[in-house]
Short mmCIF file of C-alpha atoms in Angstrom, two decimals:
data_model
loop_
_atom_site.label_atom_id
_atom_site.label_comp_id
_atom_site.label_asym_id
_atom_site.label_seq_id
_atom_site.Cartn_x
_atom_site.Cartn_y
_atom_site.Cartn_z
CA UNK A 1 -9.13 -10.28 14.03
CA UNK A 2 -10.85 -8.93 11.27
CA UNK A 3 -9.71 -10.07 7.11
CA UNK A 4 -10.16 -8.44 4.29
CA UNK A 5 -10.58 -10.93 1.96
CA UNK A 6 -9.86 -11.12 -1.97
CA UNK A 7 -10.10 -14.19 -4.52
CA UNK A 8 -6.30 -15.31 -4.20
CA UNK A 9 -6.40 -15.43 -8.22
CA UNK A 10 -8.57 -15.22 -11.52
CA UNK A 11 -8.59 -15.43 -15.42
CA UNK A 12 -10.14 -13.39 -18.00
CA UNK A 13 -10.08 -13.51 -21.71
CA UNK A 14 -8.35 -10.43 -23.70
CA UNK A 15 -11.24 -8.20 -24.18
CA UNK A 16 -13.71 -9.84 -21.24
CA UNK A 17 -14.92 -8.45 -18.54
CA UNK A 18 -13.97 -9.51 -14.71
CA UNK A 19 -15.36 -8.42 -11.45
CA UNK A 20 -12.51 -9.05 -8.07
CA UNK A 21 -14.19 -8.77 -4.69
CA UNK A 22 -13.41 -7.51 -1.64
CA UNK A 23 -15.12 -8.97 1.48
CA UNK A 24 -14.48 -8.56 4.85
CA UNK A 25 -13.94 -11.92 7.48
CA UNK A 26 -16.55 -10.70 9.43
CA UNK A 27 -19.68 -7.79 8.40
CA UNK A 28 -20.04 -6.07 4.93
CA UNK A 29 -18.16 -3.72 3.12
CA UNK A 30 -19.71 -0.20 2.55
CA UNK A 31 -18.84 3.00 1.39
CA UNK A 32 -17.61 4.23 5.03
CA UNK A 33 -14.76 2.13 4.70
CA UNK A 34 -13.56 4.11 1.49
CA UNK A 35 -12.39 1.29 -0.54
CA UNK A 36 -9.06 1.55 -2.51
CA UNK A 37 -7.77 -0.54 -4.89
CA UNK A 38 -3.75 -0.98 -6.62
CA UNK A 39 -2.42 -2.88 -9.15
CA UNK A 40 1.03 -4.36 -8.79
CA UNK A 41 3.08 -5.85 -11.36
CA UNK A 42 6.29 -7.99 -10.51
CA UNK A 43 9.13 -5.96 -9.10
CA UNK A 44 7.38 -2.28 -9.63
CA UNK A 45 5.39 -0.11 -6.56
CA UNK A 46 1.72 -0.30 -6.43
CA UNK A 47 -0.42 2.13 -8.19
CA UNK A 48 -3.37 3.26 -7.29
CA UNK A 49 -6.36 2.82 -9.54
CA UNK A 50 -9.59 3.47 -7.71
CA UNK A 51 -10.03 5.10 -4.13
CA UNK A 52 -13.12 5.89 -2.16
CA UNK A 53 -15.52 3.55 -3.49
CA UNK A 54 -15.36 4.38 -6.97
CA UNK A 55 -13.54 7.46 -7.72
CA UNK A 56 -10.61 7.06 -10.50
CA UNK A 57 -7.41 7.83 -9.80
CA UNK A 58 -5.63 10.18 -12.51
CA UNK A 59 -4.65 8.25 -15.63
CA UNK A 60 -6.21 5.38 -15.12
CA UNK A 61 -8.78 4.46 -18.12
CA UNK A 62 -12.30 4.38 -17.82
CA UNK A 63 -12.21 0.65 -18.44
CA UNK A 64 -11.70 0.44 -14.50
CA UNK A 65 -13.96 1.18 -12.02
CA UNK A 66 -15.31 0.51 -9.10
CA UNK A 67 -18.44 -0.57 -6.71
CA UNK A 68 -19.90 -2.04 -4.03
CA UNK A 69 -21.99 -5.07 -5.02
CA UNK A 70 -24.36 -6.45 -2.28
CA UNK A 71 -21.75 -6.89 0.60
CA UNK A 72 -18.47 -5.97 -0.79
CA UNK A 73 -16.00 -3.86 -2.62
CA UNK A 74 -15.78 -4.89 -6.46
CA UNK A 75 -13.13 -3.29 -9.03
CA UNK A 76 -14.54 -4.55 -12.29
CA UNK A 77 -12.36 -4.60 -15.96
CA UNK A 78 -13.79 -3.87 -19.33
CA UNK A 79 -12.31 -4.83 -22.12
CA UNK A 80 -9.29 -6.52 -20.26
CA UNK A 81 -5.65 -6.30 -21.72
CA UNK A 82 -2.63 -8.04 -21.70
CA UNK A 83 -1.08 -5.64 -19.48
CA UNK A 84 -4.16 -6.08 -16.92
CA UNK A 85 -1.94 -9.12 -15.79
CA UNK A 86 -1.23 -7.88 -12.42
CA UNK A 87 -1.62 -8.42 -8.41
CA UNK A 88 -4.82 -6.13 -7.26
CA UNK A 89 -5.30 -4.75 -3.83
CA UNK A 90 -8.25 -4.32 -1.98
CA UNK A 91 -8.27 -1.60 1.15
CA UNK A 92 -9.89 -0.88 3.60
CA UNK A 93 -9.77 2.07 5.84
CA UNK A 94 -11.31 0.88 9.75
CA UNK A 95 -10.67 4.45 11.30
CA UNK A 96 -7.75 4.22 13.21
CA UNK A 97 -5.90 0.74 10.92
CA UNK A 98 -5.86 0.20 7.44
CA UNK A 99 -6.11 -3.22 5.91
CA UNK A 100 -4.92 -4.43 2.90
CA UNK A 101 -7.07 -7.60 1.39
CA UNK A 102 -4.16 -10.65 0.55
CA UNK A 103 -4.62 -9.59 -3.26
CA UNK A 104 -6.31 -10.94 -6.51
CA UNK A 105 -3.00 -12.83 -9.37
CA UNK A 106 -5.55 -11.35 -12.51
CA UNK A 107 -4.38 -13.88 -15.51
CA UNK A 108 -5.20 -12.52 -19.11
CA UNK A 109 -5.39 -15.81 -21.46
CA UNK B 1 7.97 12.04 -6.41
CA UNK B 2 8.85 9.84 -3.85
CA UNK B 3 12.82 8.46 -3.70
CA UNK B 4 14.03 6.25 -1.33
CA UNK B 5 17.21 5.13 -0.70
CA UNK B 6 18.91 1.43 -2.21
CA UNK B 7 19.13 -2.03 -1.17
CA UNK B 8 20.45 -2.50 2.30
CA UNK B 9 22.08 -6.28 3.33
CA UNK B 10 22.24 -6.65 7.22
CA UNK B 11 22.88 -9.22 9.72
CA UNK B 12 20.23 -10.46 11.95
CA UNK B 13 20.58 -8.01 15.61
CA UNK B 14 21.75 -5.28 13.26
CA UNK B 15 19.49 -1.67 12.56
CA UNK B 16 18.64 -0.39 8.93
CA UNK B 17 17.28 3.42 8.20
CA UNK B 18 15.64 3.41 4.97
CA UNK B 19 14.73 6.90 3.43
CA UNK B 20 12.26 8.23 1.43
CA UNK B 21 12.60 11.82 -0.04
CA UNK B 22 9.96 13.94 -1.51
CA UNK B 23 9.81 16.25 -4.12
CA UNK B 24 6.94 18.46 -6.22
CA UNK B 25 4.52 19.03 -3.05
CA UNK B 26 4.99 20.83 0.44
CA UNK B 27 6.02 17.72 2.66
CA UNK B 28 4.58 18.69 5.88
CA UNK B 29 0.90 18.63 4.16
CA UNK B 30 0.54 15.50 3.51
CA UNK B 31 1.16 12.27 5.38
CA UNK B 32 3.49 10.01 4.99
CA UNK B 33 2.83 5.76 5.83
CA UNK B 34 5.19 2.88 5.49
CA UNK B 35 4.18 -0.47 3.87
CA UNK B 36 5.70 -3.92 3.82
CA UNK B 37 6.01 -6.66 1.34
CA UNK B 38 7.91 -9.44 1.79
CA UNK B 39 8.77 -11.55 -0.78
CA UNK B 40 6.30 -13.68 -2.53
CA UNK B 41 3.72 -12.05 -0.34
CA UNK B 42 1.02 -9.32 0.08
CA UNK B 43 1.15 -5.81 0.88
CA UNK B 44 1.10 -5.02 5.26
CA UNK B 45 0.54 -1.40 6.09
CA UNK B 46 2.99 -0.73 8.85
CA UNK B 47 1.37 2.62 10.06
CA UNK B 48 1.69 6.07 9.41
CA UNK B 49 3.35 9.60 10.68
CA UNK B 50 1.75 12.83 10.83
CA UNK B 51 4.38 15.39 8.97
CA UNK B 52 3.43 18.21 10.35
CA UNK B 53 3.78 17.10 13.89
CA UNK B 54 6.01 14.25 13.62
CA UNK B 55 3.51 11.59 15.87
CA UNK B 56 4.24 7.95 14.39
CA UNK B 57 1.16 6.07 14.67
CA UNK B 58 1.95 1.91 13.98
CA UNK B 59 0.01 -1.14 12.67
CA UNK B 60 -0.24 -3.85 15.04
CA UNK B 61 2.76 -5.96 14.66
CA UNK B 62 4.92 -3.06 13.61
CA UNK B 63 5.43 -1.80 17.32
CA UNK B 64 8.75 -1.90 19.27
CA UNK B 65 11.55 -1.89 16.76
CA UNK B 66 9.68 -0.34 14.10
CA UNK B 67 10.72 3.66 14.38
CA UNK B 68 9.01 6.28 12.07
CA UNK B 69 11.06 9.94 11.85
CA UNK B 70 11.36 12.54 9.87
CA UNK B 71 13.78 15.46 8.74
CA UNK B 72 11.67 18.09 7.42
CA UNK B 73 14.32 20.20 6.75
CA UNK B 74 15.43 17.85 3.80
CA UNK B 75 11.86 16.81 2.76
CA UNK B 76 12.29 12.94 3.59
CA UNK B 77 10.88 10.59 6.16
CA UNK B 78 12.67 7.31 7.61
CA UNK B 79 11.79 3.85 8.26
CA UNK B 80 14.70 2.12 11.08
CA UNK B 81 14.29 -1.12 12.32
CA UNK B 82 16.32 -2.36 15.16
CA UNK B 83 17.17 -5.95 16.27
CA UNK B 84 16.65 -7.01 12.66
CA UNK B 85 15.53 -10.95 12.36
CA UNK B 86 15.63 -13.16 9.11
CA UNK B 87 11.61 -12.68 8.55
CA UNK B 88 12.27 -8.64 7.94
CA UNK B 89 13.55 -9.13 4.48
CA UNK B 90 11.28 -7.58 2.50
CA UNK B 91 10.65 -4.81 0.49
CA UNK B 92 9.95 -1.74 2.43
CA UNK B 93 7.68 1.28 0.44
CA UNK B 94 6.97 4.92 1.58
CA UNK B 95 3.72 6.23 -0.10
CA UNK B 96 2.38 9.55 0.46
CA UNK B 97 -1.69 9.74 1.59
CA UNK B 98 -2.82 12.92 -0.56
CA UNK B 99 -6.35 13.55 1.72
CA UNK B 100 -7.39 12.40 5.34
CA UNK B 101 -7.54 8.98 3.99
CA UNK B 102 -5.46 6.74 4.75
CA UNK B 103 -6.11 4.01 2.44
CA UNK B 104 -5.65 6.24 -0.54
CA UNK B 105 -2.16 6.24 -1.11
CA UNK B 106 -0.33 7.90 -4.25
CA UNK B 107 2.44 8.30 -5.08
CA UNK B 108 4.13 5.56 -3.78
CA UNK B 109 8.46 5.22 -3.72
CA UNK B 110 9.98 2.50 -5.20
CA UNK B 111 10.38 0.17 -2.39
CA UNK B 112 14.04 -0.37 -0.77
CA UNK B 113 15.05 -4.05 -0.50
CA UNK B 114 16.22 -5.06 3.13
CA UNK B 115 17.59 -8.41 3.45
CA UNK B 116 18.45 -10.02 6.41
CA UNK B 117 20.87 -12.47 6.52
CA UNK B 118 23.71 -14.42 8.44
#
């Protein structure tokens, strides 16, 4: 069965930069599987931040965005904030499933 | 806007309906999918029903007691499970998918608690 799989956590300083991943168990990630990616903080709903690859989702600053480097999905921070302390999603759409990656913990310290 | 309906304590063998009413678009254009997260853990997508036609369409592991419905007439889709066990509790999300896409998925409800428990 096939995982999407995501660095289970990560630091950053306040005002570094940070690349999360999103690989799959088995083949590479490309654009055809129109990568998404939410950020969760305890007890609220997701909210989307990037979908298709790299395409912004309204309100969401510019200091987010989003790739594909070499064989996977990457949502990269600029400039990273307190408040970028969050659970982030990778998913995937595979046609007829969607899978969601087992999520990045992002610590800013 | 996406509303769903409050925490809901059950016994294990018992059903839940959770709702999820929408509001500010035309409900039957856009899908509607249900996700799971249960607690401490990830985010499951548990499938997904066409609005317009009503056709539930579920993850693996989300067939069986898992029932997707709607009631156009009031805007709002429904999550029941039947034969609830202990490793239900979770929280349950509606989220609407604004294109063909099914990964892309905004707004999202608030997520209605269900906890199972003897």
């Amino acid at each position: 069965q096939t995982v999407v799989t995501q660095e289970p956590s990560f630091s950053v300083s306040p005002g570094g930069t940070v690349t999360l991943t999103c690989g799959l168990s088995s083949g590479s990630v490309s654009t055809h599987y129109y990568p998404t990616w939410y950020q969760q903080t305890p007890g609220q709903a997701p909210r989307t931040l990037i979908y298709s690859t790299n395409t912004r989702s309204s309100g969401v600053p510019d200091r987010f965005s989003g790739s594909i480097l070499g064989n996977k999905a990457a949502l990269t921070i600029t400039g990273a904030q307190s408040d970028d302390e969050s659970d982030y999603y990778c998913v995937l759409y595979m046609g007829r499933d969607v899978l969601f990656g087992g999520g990045t913990k992002l610590t800013v310290l | 806007q996406l509303v769903q309906s409050g925490s809901e304590l059950k016994k294990p063998g018992a059903s839940v309906k959770v709702s999820c009413k929408a509001s500010g678009y035309t409900f039957t254009r856009h899908a509607m999918t249900w996700v799971r997260q249960a607690p401490g853990q990830g985010l499951e997508w548990m499938g997904w029903i066409n609005t317009n036609t009503g056709n539930p369409t579920y993850a693996q592991g989300f067939t069986g007691r898992f029932v997707f419905s709607l009631d156009t007439s009031v805007s709002t889709a429904y999550l029941q499970i039947n034969t609830l066990e202990v490793e239900d509790t979770a929280v349950y999300y509606c989220a609407r998918v604004p294109e063909a896409l099914l990964s892309w998925l905004d707004p999202w409800g608030q997520g209605t608690l269900v906890t199972v428990s003897s």
